[in-house]
XYZ file of C-alpha atoms in Angstrom:
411
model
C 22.783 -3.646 28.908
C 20.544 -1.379 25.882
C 16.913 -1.777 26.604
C 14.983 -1.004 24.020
C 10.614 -0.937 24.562
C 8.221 -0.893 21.256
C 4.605 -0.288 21.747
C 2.218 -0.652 19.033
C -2.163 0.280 19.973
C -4.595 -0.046 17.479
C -7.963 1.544 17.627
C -10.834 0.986 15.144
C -14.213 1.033 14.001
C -14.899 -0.862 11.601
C -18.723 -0.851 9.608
C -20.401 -3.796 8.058
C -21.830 -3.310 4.859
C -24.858 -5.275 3.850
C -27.393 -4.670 1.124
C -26.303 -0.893 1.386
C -26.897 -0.326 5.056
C -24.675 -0.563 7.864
C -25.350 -4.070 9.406
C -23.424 -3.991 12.564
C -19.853 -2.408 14.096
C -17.309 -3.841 15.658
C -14.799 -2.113 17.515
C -11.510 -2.577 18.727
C -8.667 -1.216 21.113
C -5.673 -3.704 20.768
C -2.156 -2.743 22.927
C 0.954 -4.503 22.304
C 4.280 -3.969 23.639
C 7.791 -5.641 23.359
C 11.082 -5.654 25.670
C 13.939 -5.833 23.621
C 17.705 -6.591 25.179
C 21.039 -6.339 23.134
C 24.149 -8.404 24.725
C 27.446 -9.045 23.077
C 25.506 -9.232 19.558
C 22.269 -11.285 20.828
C 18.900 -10.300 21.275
C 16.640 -11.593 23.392
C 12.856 -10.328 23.408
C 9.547 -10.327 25.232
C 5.756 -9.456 24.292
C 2.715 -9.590 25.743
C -0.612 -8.081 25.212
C -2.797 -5.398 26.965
C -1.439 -3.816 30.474
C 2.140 -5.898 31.172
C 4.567 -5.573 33.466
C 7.211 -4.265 32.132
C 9.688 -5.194 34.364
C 8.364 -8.507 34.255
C 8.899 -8.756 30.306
C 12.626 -7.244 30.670
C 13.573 -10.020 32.677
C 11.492 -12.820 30.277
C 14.195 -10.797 27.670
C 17.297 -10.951 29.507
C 16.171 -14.752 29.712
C 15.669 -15.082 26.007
C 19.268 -14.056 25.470
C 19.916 -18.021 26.358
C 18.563 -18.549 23.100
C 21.635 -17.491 21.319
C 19.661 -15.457 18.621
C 22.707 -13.708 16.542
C 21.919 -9.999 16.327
C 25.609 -8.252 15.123
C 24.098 -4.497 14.959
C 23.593 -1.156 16.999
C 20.736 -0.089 17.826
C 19.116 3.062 16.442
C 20.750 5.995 19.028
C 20.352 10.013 19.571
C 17.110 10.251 17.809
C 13.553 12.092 18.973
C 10.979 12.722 16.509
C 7.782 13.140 17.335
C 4.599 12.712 14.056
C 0.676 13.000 14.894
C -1.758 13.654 11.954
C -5.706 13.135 12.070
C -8.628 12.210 9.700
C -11.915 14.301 8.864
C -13.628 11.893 11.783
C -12.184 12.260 15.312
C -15.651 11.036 16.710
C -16.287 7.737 16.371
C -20.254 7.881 16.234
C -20.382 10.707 13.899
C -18.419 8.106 11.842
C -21.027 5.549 11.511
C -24.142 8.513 11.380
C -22.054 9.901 8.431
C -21.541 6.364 6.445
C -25.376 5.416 7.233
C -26.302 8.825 5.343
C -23.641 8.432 2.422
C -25.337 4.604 1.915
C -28.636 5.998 1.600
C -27.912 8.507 -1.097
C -26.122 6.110 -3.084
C -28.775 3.750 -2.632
C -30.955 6.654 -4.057
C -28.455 7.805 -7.195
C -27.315 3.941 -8.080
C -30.816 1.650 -7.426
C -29.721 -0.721 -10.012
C -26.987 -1.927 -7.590
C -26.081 -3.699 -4.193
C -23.337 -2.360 -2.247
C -21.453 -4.389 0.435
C -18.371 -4.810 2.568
C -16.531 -2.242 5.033
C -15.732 1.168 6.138
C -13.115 1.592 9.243
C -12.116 4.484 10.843
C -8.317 3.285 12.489
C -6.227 5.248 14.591
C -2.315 3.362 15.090
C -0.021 4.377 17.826
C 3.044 3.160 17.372
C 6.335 4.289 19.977
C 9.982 3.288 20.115
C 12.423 4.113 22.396
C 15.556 2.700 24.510
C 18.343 3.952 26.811
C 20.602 5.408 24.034
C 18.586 8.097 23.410
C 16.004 6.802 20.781
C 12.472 8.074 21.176
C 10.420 8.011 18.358
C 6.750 8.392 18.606
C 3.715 8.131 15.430
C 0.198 8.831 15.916
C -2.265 8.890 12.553
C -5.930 8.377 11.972
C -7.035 6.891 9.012
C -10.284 6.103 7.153
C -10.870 3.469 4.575
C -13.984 3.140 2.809
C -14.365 -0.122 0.418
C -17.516 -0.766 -1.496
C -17.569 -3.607 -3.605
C -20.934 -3.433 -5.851
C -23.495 -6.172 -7.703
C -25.719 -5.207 -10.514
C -29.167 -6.046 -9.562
C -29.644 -9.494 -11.092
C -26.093 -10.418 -11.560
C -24.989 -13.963 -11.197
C -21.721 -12.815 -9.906
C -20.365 -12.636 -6.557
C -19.264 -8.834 -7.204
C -19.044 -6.841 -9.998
C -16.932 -3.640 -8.896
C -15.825 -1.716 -6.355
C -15.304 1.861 -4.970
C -13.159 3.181 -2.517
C -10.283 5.189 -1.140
C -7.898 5.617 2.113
C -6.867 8.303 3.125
C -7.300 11.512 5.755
C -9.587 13.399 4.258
C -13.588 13.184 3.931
C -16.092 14.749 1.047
C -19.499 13.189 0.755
C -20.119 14.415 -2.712
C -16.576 13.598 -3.738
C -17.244 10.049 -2.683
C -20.515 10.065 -4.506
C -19.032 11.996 -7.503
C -16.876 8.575 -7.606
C -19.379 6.044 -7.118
C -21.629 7.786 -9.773
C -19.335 7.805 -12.512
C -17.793 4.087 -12.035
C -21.409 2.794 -11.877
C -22.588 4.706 -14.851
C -20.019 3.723 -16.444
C -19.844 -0.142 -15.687
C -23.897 0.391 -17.298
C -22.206 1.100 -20.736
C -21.256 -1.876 -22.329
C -18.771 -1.783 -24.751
C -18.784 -4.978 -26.426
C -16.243 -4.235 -29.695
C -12.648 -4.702 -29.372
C -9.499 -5.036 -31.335
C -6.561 -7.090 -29.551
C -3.733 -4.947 -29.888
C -0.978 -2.673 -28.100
C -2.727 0.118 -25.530
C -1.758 2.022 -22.918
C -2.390 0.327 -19.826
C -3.469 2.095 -16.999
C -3.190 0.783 -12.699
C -3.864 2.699 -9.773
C -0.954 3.019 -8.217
C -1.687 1.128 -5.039
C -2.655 -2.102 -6.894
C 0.197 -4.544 -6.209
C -0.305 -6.602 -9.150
C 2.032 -5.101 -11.248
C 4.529 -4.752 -8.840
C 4.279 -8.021 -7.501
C 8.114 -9.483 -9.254
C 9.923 -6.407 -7.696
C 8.307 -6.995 -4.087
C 9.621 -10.286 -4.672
C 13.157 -9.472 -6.334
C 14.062 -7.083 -4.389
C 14.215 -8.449 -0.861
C 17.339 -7.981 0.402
C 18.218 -11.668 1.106
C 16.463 -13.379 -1.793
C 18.594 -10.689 -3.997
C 21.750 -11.532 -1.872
C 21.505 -15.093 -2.562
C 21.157 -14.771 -5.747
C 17.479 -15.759 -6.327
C 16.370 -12.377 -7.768
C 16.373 -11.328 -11.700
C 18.297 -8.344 -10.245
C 20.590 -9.886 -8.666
C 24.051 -8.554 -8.507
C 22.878 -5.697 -11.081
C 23.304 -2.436 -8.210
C 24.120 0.170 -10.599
C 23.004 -0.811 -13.525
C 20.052 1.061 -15.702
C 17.699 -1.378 -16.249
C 14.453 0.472 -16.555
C 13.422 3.645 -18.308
C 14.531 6.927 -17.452
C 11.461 8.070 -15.794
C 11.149 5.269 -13.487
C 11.868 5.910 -10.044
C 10.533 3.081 -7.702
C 10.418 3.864 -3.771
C 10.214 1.935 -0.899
C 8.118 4.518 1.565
C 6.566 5.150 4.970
C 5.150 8.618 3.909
C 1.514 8.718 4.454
C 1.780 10.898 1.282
C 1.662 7.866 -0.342
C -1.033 6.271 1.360
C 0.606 4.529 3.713
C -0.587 5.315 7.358
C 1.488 3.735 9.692
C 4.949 4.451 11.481
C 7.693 6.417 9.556
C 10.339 4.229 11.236
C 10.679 0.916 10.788
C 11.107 -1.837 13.550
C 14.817 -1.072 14.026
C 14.221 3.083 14.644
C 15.659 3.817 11.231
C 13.794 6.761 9.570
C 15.128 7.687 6.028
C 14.780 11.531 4.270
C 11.123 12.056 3.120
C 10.035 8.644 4.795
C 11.158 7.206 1.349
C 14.203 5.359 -0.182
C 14.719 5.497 -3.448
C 15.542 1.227 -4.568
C 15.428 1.971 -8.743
C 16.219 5.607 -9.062
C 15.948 7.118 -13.240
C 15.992 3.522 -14.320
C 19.077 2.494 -12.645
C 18.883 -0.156 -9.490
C 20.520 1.043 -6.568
C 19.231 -1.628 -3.958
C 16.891 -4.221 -2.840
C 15.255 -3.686 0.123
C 17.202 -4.345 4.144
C 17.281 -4.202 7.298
C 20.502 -3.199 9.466
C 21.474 -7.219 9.614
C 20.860 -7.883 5.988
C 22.747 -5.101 4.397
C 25.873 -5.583 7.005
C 25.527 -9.457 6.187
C 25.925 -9.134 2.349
C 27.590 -5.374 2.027
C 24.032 -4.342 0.877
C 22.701 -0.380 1.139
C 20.595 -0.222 4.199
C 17.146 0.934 3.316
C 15.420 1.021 6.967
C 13.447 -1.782 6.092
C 13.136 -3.956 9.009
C 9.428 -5.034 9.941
C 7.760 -8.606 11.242
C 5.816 -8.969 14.636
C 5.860 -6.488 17.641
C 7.731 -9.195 19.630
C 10.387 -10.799 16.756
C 13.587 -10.364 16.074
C 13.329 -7.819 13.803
C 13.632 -8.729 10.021
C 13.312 -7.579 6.466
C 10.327 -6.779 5.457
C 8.304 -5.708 2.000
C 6.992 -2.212 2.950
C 4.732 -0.417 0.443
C 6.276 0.740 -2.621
C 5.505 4.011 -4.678
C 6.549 5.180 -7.805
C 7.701 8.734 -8.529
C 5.107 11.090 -10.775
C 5.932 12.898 -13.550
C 5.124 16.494 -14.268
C 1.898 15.263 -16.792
C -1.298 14.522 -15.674
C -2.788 11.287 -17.042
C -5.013 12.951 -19.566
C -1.475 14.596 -20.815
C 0.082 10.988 -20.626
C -2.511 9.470 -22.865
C -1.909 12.168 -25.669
C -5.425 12.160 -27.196
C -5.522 7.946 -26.730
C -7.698 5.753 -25.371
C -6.510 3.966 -22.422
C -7.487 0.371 -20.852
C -8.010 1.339 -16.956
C -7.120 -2.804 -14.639
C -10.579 -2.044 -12.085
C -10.226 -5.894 -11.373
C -7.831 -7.771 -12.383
C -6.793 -11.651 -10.384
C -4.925 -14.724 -11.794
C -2.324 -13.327 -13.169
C 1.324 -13.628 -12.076
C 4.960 -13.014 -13.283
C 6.893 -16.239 -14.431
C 10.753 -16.186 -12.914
C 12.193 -14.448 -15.975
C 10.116 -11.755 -15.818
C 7.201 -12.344 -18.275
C 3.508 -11.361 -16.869
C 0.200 -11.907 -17.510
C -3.126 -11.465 -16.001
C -6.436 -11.391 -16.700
C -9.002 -8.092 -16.360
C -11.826 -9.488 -15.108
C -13.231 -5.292 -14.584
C -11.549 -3.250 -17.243
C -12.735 0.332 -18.345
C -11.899 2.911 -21.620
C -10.511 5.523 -19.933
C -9.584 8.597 -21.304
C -7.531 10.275 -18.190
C -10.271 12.419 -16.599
C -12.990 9.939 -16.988
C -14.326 6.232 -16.880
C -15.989 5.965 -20.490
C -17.303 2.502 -20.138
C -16.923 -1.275 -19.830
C -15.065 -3.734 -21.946
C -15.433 -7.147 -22.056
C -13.011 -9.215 -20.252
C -9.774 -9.305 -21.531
C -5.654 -10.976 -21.485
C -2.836 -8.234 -20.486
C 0.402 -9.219 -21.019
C 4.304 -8.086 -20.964
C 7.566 -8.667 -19.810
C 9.278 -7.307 -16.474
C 11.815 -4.845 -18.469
C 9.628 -3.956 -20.945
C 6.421 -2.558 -19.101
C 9.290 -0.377 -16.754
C 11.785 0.139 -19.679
C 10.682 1.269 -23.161
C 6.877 0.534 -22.500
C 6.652 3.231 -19.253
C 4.707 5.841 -20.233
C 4.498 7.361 -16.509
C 2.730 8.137 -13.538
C 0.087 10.980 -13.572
C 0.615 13.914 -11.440
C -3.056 13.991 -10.297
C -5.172 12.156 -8.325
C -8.110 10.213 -9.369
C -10.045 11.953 -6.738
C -8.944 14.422 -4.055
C -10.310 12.291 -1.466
C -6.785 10.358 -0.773
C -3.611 9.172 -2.751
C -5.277 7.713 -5.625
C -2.571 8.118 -8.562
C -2.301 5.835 -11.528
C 0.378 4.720 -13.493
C 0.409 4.247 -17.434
C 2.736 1.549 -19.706
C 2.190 0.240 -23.298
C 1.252 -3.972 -22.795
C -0.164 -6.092 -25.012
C -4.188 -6.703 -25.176
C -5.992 -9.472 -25.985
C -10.155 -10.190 -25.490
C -10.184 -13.621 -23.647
C-alpha cells in the first residue's frame, strides 16, 4: 500500500496596530499533519493537530478507504527537492522593537494621520513525502506589514493604506512609501474629465483578475461554465499577455512550491494564457485526467482532504518597459482602493475607486475624487493591455503594477 505523510507548521507573530503604536502580539505555533493511503484508485486520509501518532492516523486512513472516495491517479514518485529562504527578521523580538520604532517616526513625519491594523512576521513549513520516493521539503519566512491610515478628523472608517510582503526589510524605504502616499492623498485634485486613461493595478490586487480565477478552474471550464470554455488554443488576448498560475515567491507568494499532490512545475510557474493565446485552465492530476485537460500542478484544499483543484495566485509576465516608459509622457489613474465592483458572466466589469491617485509611473501626484472604471473581459487583456512594468513600486517586495486603457467616469 503507498503511504504518503504531509506536514504543514505555521509560526507567527503577528502586531496589533492601534492609534500608531503596537497594542498587543499574539503569537502562534500551529502543526498539522495528514496520513494519506492509495488502494486500487481510493484514498482514504487522516489529520490531526499538534504531536499525533502517526501510526495511529495510518490506520484511521486505511479505515477511511471504506469510504469509497474515487481517487484514479499516481502519486507524485522519484522526487527530492529541498527550498529554505529567510526574511530580514529571524528574531522575533527584534521584530516588534523594530515596528514600535518605524510607528514612531511615522507618527513624527505624517501627524495629520492615524495608522492601524497589523504587521506579522510568518515562518511556513510545509513537507511531503511517501514510500515511492517523494520527499519534498519548503521552509520560508515572510513579513507583511499593512497599514491602513485615517486623516485626522475624517468621518471615514479608513482612508488608505500602506504596505508590502515580502523578504526583505528597509526602514527608510518603508517610510519613503508612507511619505509619499500620505502627501499625496493631502493634494486634492478635485477637476476631472470622464474619459479613456490608462489604468493602473498593483499587480497583486485580485480585482481585476477576479473572472479568470473564476473561468479558469479546471472543472467549471470542463463543464462548460467558463467564457473560455472549450477555447485551448485560441488567441484571445493581446500579444503581450502572458498570465501565470505560480508558486514562486518571486512573485510574492511565500508558501510551498509544490502543490498538495507533490507536483512542482519549471520556475514554480505554469504558463495558463501564454502571448494571448489560452493554453489551459487551472488542474489538478484528477481534473485534467477526468476531462483530457493539461495538468497544471494545481491541487490545494485542507491538510487532511482529498486533494482538489484549487485557485493559486496568479501573476502576469512583465515587459521590458518600466511603468514610467508604459505611460509614454501620460497621466495615469493608479486603483489604491477600489470595492463593489464585479465582472457580469459575459465578461463586462465595473468597479468603483473609492482611493484613486494621478500617477505618473515614478510617483503618486495626488488624489482624485471618487470615480466609475469600467471595461470588458477581452478588451482590458486584448487591445486595451498596455503592460506590466518591469520595476517595482518599491524594492521592499514584489510590488509590480500592471497598466490597460478602461473607461473613466467621476461617480
Amino acid at each position: 500500500m503507498i503511504k504518503e505523510k504531509y506536514t504543514e507548521k505555521t509560526s507567527q507573530i503577528a502586531l496589533n496596530i492601534e492609534n500608531s503604536k503596537v497594542e498587543s502580539v499574539r503569537r502562534k505555533d500551529i502543526t498539522k499533519t495528514a496520513i494519506r493511503v492509495y488502494s486500487e484508485n481510493k484514498m482514504g486520509v487522516a489529520g490531526g493537530l499538534g504531536k499525533v501518532d502517526e501510526e495511529e492516523l495510518a490506520e484511521k486512513a486505511i479505515k477511511a478507504l471504506d469510504f469509497d472516495i474515487h481517487y484514479p491517479v499516481e502519486p507524485t514518485s522519484d522526487l527530492e527537492m529541498n527550498i529554505v529562504y529567510h526574511a530580514d527578521f529571524s528574531d522575533s523580538d527584534e521584530f516588534v522593537n523594530e515596528i514600535e520604532e518605524l510607528l514612531l517616526e511615522i507618527s513624527k513625519e505624517q501627524p495629520d494621520f492615524i495608522f492601524s491594523n497589523k504587521a506579522t512576521l510568518t515562518t511556513t513549513e510545509n513537507s511531503l513525502n511517501n514510500n515511492l520516493g517523494l520527499n519534498l521539503f519548503h521552509r520560508g519566512t515572510s513579513i507583511n506589514v499593512g497599514l491602513i491610515f485615517k486623516r485626522k478628523g475624517s468621518g471615514n472608517i479608513f482612508d488608505g493604506f500602506v504596505g508590502y510582503n515580502g523578504l526583505k526589510y528597509d526602514r527608510k524605504e518603508f517610510l519613503n512609501l508612507t511619505n509619499e502616499i500620505c502627501e499625496a492623498f493631502k493634494n486634492n485634485i478635485e477637476e476631472f474629465k470622464p474619459g479613456r486613461y490608462p489604468v493602473v493595478f498593483l499587480q497583486s490586487d485580485s480585482i481585476y483578475l477576479m473572472k479568470l480565477y473564476r473561468d479558469l478552474h479546471g472543472l467549471i471550464f470542463a463543464t462548460g461554465g467558463s467564457l473560455l470554455s472549450g477555447k485551448i488554443g485560441q488567441k484571445l488576448f493581446s500579444e503581450n499577455f502572458t498570465l501565470y498560475q505560480t508558486r514562486n515567491h518571486a512573485d510574492g507568494f511565500y508558501g510551498p512550491f509544490f502543490d498538495l499532490e507533490g507536483v512542482v512545475t519549471p520556475e514554480f510557474r505554469y504558463p495558463l494564457i501564454e502571448n494571448g493565446i489560452l493554453r489551459s485552465p487551472y488542474t489538478n492530476k484528477k481534473t485534467a485526467k477526468l476531462f483530457n485537460l493539461p495538468h497544471t500542478g494545481a491541487a490545494g484544499g485542507e491538510y487532511d482532504s482529498v486533494p482538489d483543484v484549487a485557485a493559486y495566485p496568479m501573476s502576469l509576465k512583465e515587459s521590458d518597459k518600466t511603468l514610467e516608459e508604459l505611460l509614454d509622457g501620460r497621466k495615469g489613474i493608479f486603483v489604491l482602493v477600489a470595492s463593489g465592483g464585479d465582472f457580469t458572466p459575459d465578461g463586462k466589469f465595473a468597479t468603483p475607486v473609492q482611493l484613486p491617485f494621478l500617477f505618473d509611473g515614478k510617483k503618486f501626484i495626488g488624489k482624485l475624487p471618487e470615480l466609475n472604471i469600467s471595461s470588458n473581459l477581452f478588451d482590458m487583456f486584448g487591445k486595451d493591455f498596455i503592460g506590466v512594468g518591469k520595476n517595482n513600486l518599491t524594492p521592499l517586495g514584489p510590488s509590480r503594477a500592471v497598466i490597460m486603457e478602461m473607461d473613466v467616469s467621476k461617480i
